[in-house]
Coordinates of C-alpha atoms and ligand atoms in Angstrom, one line a residue:
X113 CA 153.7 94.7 110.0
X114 CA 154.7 92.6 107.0
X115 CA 154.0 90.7 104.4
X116 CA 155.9 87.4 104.7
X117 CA 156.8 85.5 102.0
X118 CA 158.9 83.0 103.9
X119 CA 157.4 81.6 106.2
X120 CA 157.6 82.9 109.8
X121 CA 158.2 79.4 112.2
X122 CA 154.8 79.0 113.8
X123 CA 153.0 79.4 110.4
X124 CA 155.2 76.7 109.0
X125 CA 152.5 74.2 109.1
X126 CA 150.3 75.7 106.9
X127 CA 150.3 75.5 103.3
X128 CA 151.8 78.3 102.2
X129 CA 149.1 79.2 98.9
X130 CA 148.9 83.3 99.7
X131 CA 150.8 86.3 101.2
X132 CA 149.6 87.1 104.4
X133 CA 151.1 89.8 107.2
X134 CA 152.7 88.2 110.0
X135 CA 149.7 88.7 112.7
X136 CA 147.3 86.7 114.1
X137 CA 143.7 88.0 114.3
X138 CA 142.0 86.7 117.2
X139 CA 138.5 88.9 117.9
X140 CA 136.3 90.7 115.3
X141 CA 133.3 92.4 116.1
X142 CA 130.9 94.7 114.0
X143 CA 133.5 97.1 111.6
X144 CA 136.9 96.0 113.7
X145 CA 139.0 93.2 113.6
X146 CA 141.9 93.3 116.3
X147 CA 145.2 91.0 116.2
X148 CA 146.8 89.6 118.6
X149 CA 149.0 92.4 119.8
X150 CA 145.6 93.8 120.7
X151 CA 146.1 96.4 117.8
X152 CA 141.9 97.0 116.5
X153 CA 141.6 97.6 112.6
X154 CA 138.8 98.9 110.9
X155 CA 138.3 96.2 108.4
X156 CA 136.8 96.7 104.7
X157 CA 138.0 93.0 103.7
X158 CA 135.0 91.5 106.2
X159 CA 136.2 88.3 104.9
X160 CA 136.2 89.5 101.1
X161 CA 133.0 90.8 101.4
X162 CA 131.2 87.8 103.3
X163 CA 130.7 89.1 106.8
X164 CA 127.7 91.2 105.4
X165 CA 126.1 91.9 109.1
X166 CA 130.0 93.0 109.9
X167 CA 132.3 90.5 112.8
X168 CA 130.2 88.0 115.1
X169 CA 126.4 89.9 114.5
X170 CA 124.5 88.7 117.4
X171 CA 121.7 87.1 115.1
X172 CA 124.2 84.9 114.1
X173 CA 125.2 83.9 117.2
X174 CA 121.7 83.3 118.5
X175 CA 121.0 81.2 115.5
X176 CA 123.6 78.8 115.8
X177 CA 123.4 77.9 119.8
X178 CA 119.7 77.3 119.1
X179 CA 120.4 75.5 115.4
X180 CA 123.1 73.7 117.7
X181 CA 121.0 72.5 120.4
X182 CA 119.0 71.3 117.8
X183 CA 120.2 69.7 114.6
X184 CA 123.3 69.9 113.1
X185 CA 123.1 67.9 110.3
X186 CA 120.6 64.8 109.6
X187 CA 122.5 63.9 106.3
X188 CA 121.7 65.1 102.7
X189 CA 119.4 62.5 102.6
X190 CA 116.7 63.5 105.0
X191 CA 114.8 66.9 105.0
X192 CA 115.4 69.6 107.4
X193 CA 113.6 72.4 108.5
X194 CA 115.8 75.4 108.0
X195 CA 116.9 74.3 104.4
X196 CA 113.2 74.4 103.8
X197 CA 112.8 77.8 105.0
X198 CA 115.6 79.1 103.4
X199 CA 114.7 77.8 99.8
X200 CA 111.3 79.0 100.5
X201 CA 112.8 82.5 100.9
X202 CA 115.0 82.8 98.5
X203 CA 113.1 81.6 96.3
X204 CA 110.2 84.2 97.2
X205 CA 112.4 87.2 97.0
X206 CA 114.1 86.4 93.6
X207 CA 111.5 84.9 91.7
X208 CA 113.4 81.4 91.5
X209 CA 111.5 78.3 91.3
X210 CA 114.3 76.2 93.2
X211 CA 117.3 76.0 95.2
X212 CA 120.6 73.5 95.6
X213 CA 122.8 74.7 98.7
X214 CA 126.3 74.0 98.9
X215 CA 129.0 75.4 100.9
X216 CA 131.5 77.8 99.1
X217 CA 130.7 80.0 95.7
X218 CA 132.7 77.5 93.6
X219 CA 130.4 74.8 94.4
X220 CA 127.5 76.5 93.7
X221 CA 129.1 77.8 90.3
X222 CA 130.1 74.2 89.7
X223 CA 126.6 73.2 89.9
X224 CA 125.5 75.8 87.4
X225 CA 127.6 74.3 85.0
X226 CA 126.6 70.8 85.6
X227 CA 123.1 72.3 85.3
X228 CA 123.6 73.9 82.1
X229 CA 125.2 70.4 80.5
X230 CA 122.3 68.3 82.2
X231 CA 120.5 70.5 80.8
X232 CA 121.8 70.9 77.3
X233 CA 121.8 67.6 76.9
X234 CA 117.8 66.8 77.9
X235 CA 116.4 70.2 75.7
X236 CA 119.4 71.1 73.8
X237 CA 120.4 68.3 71.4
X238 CA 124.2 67.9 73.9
X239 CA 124.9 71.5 73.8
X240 CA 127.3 72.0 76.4
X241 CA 129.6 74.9 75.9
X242 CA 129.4 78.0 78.1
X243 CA 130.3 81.0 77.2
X244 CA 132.6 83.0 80.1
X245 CA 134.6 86.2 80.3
X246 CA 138.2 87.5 80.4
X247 CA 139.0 89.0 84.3
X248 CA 135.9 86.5 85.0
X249 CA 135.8 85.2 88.7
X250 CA 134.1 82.0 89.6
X251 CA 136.2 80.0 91.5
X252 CA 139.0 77.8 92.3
X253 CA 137.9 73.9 91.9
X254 CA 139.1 72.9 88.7
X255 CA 135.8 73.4 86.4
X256 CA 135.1 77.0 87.8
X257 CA 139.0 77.5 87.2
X258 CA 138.7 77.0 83.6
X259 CA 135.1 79.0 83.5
X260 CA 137.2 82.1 84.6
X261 CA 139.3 84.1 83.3
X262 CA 142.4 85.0 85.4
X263 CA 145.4 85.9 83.5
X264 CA 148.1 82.9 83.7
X265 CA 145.3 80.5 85.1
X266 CA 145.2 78.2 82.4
X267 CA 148.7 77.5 83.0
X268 CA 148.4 76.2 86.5
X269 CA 147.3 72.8 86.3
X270 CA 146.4 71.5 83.0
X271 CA 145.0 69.6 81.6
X272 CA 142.1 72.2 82.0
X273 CA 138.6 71.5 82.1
X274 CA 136.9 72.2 78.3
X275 CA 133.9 73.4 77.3
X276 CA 134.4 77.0 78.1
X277 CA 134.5 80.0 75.2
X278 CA 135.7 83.0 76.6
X279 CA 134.6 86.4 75.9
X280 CA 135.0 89.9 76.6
X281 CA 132.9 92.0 79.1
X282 CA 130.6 94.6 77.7
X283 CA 131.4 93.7 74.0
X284 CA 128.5 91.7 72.5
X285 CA 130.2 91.0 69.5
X286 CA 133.2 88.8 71.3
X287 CA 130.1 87.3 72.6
X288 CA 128.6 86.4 69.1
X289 CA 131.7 85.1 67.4
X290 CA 132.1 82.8 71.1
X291 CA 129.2 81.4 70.2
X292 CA 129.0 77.9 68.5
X293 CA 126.2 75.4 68.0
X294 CA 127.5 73.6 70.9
X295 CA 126.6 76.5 73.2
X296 CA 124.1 76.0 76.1
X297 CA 124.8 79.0 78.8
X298 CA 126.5 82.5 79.1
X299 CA 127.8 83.0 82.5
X300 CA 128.9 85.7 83.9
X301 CA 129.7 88.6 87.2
X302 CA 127.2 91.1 86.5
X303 CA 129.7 93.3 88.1
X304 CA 133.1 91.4 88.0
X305 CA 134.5 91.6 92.0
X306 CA 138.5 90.1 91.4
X307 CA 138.8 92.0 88.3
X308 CA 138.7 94.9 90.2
X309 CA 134.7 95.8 90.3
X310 CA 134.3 95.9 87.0
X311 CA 130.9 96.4 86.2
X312 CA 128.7 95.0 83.4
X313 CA 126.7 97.8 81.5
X314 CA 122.4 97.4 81.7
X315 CA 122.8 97.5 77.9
X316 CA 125.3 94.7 77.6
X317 CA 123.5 92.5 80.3
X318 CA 119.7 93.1 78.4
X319 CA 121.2 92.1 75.0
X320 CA 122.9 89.2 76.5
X321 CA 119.2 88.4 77.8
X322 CA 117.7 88.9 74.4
X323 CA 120.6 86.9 72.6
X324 CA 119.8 84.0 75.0
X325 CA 115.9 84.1 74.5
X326 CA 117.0 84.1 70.3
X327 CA 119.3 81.1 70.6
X328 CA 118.0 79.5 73.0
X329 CA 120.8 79.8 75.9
X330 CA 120.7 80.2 79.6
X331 CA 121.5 83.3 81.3
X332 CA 123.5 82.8 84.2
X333 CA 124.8 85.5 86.7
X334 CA 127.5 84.3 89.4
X335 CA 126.2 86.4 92.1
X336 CA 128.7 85.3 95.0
X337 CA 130.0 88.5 95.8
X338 CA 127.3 91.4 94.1
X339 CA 124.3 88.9 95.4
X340 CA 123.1 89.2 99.0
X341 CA 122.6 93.2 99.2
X342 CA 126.1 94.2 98.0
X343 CA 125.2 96.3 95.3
X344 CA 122.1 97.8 97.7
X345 CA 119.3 95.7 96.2
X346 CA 118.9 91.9 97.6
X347 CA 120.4 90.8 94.4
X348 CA 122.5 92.3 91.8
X349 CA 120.2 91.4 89.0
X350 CA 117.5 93.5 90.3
X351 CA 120.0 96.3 90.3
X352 CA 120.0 96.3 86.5
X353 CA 116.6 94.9 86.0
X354 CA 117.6 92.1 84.3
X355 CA 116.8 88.7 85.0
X356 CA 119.4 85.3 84.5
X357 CA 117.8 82.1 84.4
X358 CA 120.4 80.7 86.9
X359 CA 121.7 82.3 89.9
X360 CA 124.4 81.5 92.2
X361 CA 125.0 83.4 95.6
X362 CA 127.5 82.5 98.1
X363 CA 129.7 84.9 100.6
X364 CA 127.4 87.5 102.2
X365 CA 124.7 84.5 102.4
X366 CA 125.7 83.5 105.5
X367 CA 127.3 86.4 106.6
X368 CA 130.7 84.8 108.1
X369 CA 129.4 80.7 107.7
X370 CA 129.7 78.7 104.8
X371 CA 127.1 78.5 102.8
X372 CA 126.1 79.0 98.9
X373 CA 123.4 78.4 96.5
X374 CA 122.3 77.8 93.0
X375 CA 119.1 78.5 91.9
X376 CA 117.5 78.0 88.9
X377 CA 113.8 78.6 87.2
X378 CA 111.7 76.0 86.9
X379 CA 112.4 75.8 82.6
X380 CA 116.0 74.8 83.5
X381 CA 115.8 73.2 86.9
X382 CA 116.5 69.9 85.5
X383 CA 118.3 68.1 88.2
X384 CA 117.3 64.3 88.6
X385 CA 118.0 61.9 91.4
X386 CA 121.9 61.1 91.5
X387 CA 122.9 64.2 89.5
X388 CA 124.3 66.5 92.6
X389 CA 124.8 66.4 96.0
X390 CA 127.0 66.9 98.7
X391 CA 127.8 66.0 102.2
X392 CA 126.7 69.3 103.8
X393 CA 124.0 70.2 101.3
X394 CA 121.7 72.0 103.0
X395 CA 122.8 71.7 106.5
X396 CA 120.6 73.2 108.9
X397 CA 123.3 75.0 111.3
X398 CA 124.6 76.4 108.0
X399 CA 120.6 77.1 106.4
X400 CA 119.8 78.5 110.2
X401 CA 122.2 81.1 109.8
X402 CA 121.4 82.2 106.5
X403 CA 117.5 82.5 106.9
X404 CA 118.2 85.1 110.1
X405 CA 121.0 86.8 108.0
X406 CA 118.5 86.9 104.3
X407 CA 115.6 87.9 106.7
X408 CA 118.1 91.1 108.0
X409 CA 119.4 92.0 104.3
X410 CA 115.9 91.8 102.7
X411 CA 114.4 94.7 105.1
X412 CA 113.9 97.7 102.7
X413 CA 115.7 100.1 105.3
X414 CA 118.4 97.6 105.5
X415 CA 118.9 98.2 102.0
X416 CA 118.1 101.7 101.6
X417 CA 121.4 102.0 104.4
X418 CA 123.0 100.0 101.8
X419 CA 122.9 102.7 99.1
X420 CA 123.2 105.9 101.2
X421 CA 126.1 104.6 103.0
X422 CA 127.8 103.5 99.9
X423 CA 126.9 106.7 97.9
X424 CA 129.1 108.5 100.9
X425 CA 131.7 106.2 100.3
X426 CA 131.5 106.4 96.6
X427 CA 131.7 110.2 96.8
X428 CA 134.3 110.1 99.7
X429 CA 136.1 108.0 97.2
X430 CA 135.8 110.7 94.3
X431 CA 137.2 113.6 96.2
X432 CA 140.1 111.5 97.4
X433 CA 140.9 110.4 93.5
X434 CA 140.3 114.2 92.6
X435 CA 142.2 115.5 95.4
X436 CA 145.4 112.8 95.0
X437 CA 145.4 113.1 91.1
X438 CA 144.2 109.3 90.9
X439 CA 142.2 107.3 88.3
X440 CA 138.6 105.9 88.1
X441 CA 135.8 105.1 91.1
X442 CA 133.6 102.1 90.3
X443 CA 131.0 100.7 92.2
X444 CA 127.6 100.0 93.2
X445 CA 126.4 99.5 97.0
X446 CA 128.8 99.3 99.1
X447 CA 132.0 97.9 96.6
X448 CA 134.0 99.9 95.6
X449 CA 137.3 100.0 93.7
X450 CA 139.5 103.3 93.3
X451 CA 142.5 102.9 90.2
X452 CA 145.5 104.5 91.2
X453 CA 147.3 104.9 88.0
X454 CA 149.9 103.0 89.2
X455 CA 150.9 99.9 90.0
X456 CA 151.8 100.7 93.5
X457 CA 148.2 99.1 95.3
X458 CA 150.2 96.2 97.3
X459 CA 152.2 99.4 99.0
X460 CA 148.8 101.0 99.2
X461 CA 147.0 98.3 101.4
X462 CA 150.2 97.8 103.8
X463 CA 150.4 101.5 104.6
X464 CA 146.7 101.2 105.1
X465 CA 147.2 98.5 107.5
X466 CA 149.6 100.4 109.6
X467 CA 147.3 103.2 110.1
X468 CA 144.6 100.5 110.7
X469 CA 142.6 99.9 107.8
X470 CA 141.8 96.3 106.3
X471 CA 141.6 96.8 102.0
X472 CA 142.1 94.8 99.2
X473 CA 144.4 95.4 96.0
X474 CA 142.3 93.5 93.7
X475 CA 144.7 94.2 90.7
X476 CA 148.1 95.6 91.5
X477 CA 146.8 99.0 90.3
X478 CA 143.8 99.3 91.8
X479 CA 141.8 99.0 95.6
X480 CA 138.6 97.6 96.7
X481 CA 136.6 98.3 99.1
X482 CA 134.3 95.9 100.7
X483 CA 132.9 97.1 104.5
X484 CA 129.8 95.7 106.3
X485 CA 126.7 96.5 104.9
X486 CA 125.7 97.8 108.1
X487 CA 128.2 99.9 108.1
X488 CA 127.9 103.8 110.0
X489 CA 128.2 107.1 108.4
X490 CA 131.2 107.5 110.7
X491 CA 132.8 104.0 110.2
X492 CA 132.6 105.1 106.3
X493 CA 134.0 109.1 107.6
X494 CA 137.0 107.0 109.3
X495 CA 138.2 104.6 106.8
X496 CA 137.9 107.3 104.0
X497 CA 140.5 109.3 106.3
X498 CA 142.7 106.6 107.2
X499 CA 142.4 105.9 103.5
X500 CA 144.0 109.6 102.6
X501 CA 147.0 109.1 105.1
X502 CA 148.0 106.2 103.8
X503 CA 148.0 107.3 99.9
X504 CA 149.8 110.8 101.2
X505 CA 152.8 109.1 103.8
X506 CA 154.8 112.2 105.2
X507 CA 151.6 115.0 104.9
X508 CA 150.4 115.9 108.4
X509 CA 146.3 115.3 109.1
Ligands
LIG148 C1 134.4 84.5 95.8 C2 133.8 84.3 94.6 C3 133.6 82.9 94.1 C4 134.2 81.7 94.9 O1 133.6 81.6 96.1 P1 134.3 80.5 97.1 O2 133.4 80.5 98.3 O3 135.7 81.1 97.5 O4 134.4 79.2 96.5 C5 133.0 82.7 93.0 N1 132.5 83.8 92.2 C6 132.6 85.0 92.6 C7 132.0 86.1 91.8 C8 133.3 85.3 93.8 O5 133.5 86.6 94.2

């Protein structure tokens, strides 16, 4: 199997915006994804780290036929039940005050930067400049584009969105001289998922808290990918014990539907009538899905299987890099990235596929690892095996 880059005839109709291998993947369920040919992979993509109850969890199924037979969607404009219940929640296990849903991670981050203007403007005199990272990830609409900080981005389609000072992770004093009395927000991955899990140190994150509460400036984690039990607690800020002012968590939130959210605390929850919205805001099929999926994550057993599965695979991980003469292990949870000292990842993750394992190069030189967070001790046994086959082609196993 390969990855085309011209496009095979029957995928001709579709925009062609990222390499993809030339199968079609028609069933998933639990850890494995099989393609059309019928060939089963163990898959540690799980939709890049959104299926967090693994392929087609029964909860979810049960929740949308009865959502379905329900409600789908009474209009932004009306209350529904599950949205109610899901803000409720949320808001109880994270010690938020309120909640906006949207659909995808870049909406919600977009709405964390229209907060932080709104609310720059109403407390802060018209601040309105955030302060974002080099490697950052936080979307791909055209005001989360500029907020991050993808090599070459900028270059893409200007004129790009302003108000955005960019800083370097885990180096306080790029921070300070990004700083400007236009300022409002600093916002940021706590551990940075595209750039290759690239975590933010407790240190850094608590004296980016203690800078904001000096300057008055919100603290805003974009916790799309490390929110939702990722990193083994429900959110990544409870990981490192500190605590953002805004918070945005998309992906593993519905578990395999779209759904995101923003919350804010009650200090900065300035949204008024007209200022946000959206078409599926709040959906109850969507908000149906993500109450039974929250109400899974949040069991403390749930996430204790979190950490001990992804301590094995963080230790798996280790050996392999000791045993192959490869770089650095990072991660929290269960995701995980392995440097290979080389640029050869791409190679990496096809050989990978032959042998029937789903990865991810998240930088040319390095793999990530994202698997269900219900994953087995076996599933994690299995893909650390087919793992060490693929980075040793040739040596018998
Ligand atoms: C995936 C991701 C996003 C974007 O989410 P979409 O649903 O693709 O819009 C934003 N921030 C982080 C940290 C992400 O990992």
């Amino acid at each position: 199997m390969q990855t085309t880059t011209v496009p095979d005839p029957q995928f001709r109709h579709l925009m062609q915006v990222t390499a993809r291998p030339a199968s079609i993947f028609v069933r998933g369920q639990g850890a494995w994804l099989w393609d059309e040919a019928g060939r089963r992979y163990l898959d540690w993509l799980q939709g890049w780290a959104v299926n967090s109850l693994g392929h087609s969890p029964e909860l979810i199924s049960r929740a949308l036929q009865e959502q379905s037979t329900q409600l789908l969607t009474p209009s932004p404009a009306l209350y529904n039940l599950p949205s109610l219940r899901l803000a409720a929640s949320l808001c109880e296990l994270s010690g938020f005050d309120q909640v906006f849903f949207g659909s995808t991670g870049a909406e919600a981050n977009e709405g964390a930067i229209k907060l932080a203007r709104k609310w720059g403007r109403v407390a802060r005199g018209g601040a309105y400049e955030i302060v974002t990272f080099a490697d950052a990830f936080h979307g791909r609409n055209l005001a989360t584009m500029a907020a991050s900080g993808k090599a070459g981005w900028d270059a893409l389609f200007p004129p790009n969105v302003p108000g955005f000072a960019k800083a370097r992770l885990n180096d306080l004093d790029s921070v300070l001289a990004a700083l400007s009395p236009r300022s409002v927000a600093i916002l940021l991955e706590p551990v940075q998922g595209e750039a290759g899990v690239r975590p933010a140190t407790p240190e850094f994150l608590r004296a980016l808290r203690r800078l904001c509460d000096e300057r008055g400036l919100l603290l805003m984690f974009d916790e799309v990918q490390t929110g939702c039990a990722r990193l083994g607690e429900l959110f990544g800020f409870q990981h490192f014990g500190v605590e953002p002012d805004v918070l945005t968590l998309g992906k593993g939130l519905g578990g395999g539907v779209p759904i995101s959210a923003l919350l804010a605390r009650a200090h900065c929850s300035v949204f008024e009538h007209g200022d946000q919205g959206g078409t599926y805001a709040g959906n109850p099929l969507m908000c149906a899905v993500a109450l039974a999926v929250l109400d899974r994550l949040r069991q403390p057993e749930f996430l204790a299987g979190v950490r001990t599965q992804g301590a094995r695979l963080g230790e798996g991980l280790r050996e392999l890099s000791a045993r192959h003469g490869l770089g650095e292990v990072r991660g929290h949870g269960l995701l995980w990235a392995l440097e290979l000292g080389h640029d050869g990842a791409g190679a990496v993750v096809e050989r990978c596929r032959e042998q029937g394992l789903l990865i991810n190069a998240a930088r040319p030189h390095c793999l990530r690892f994202m698997p269900r967070l219900d994953s087995t001790p076996e599933e994690i046994d299995q893909g650390l095996r087919l793992l060490e086959r693929a980075l040793a082609p040739g040596e018998a196993h």
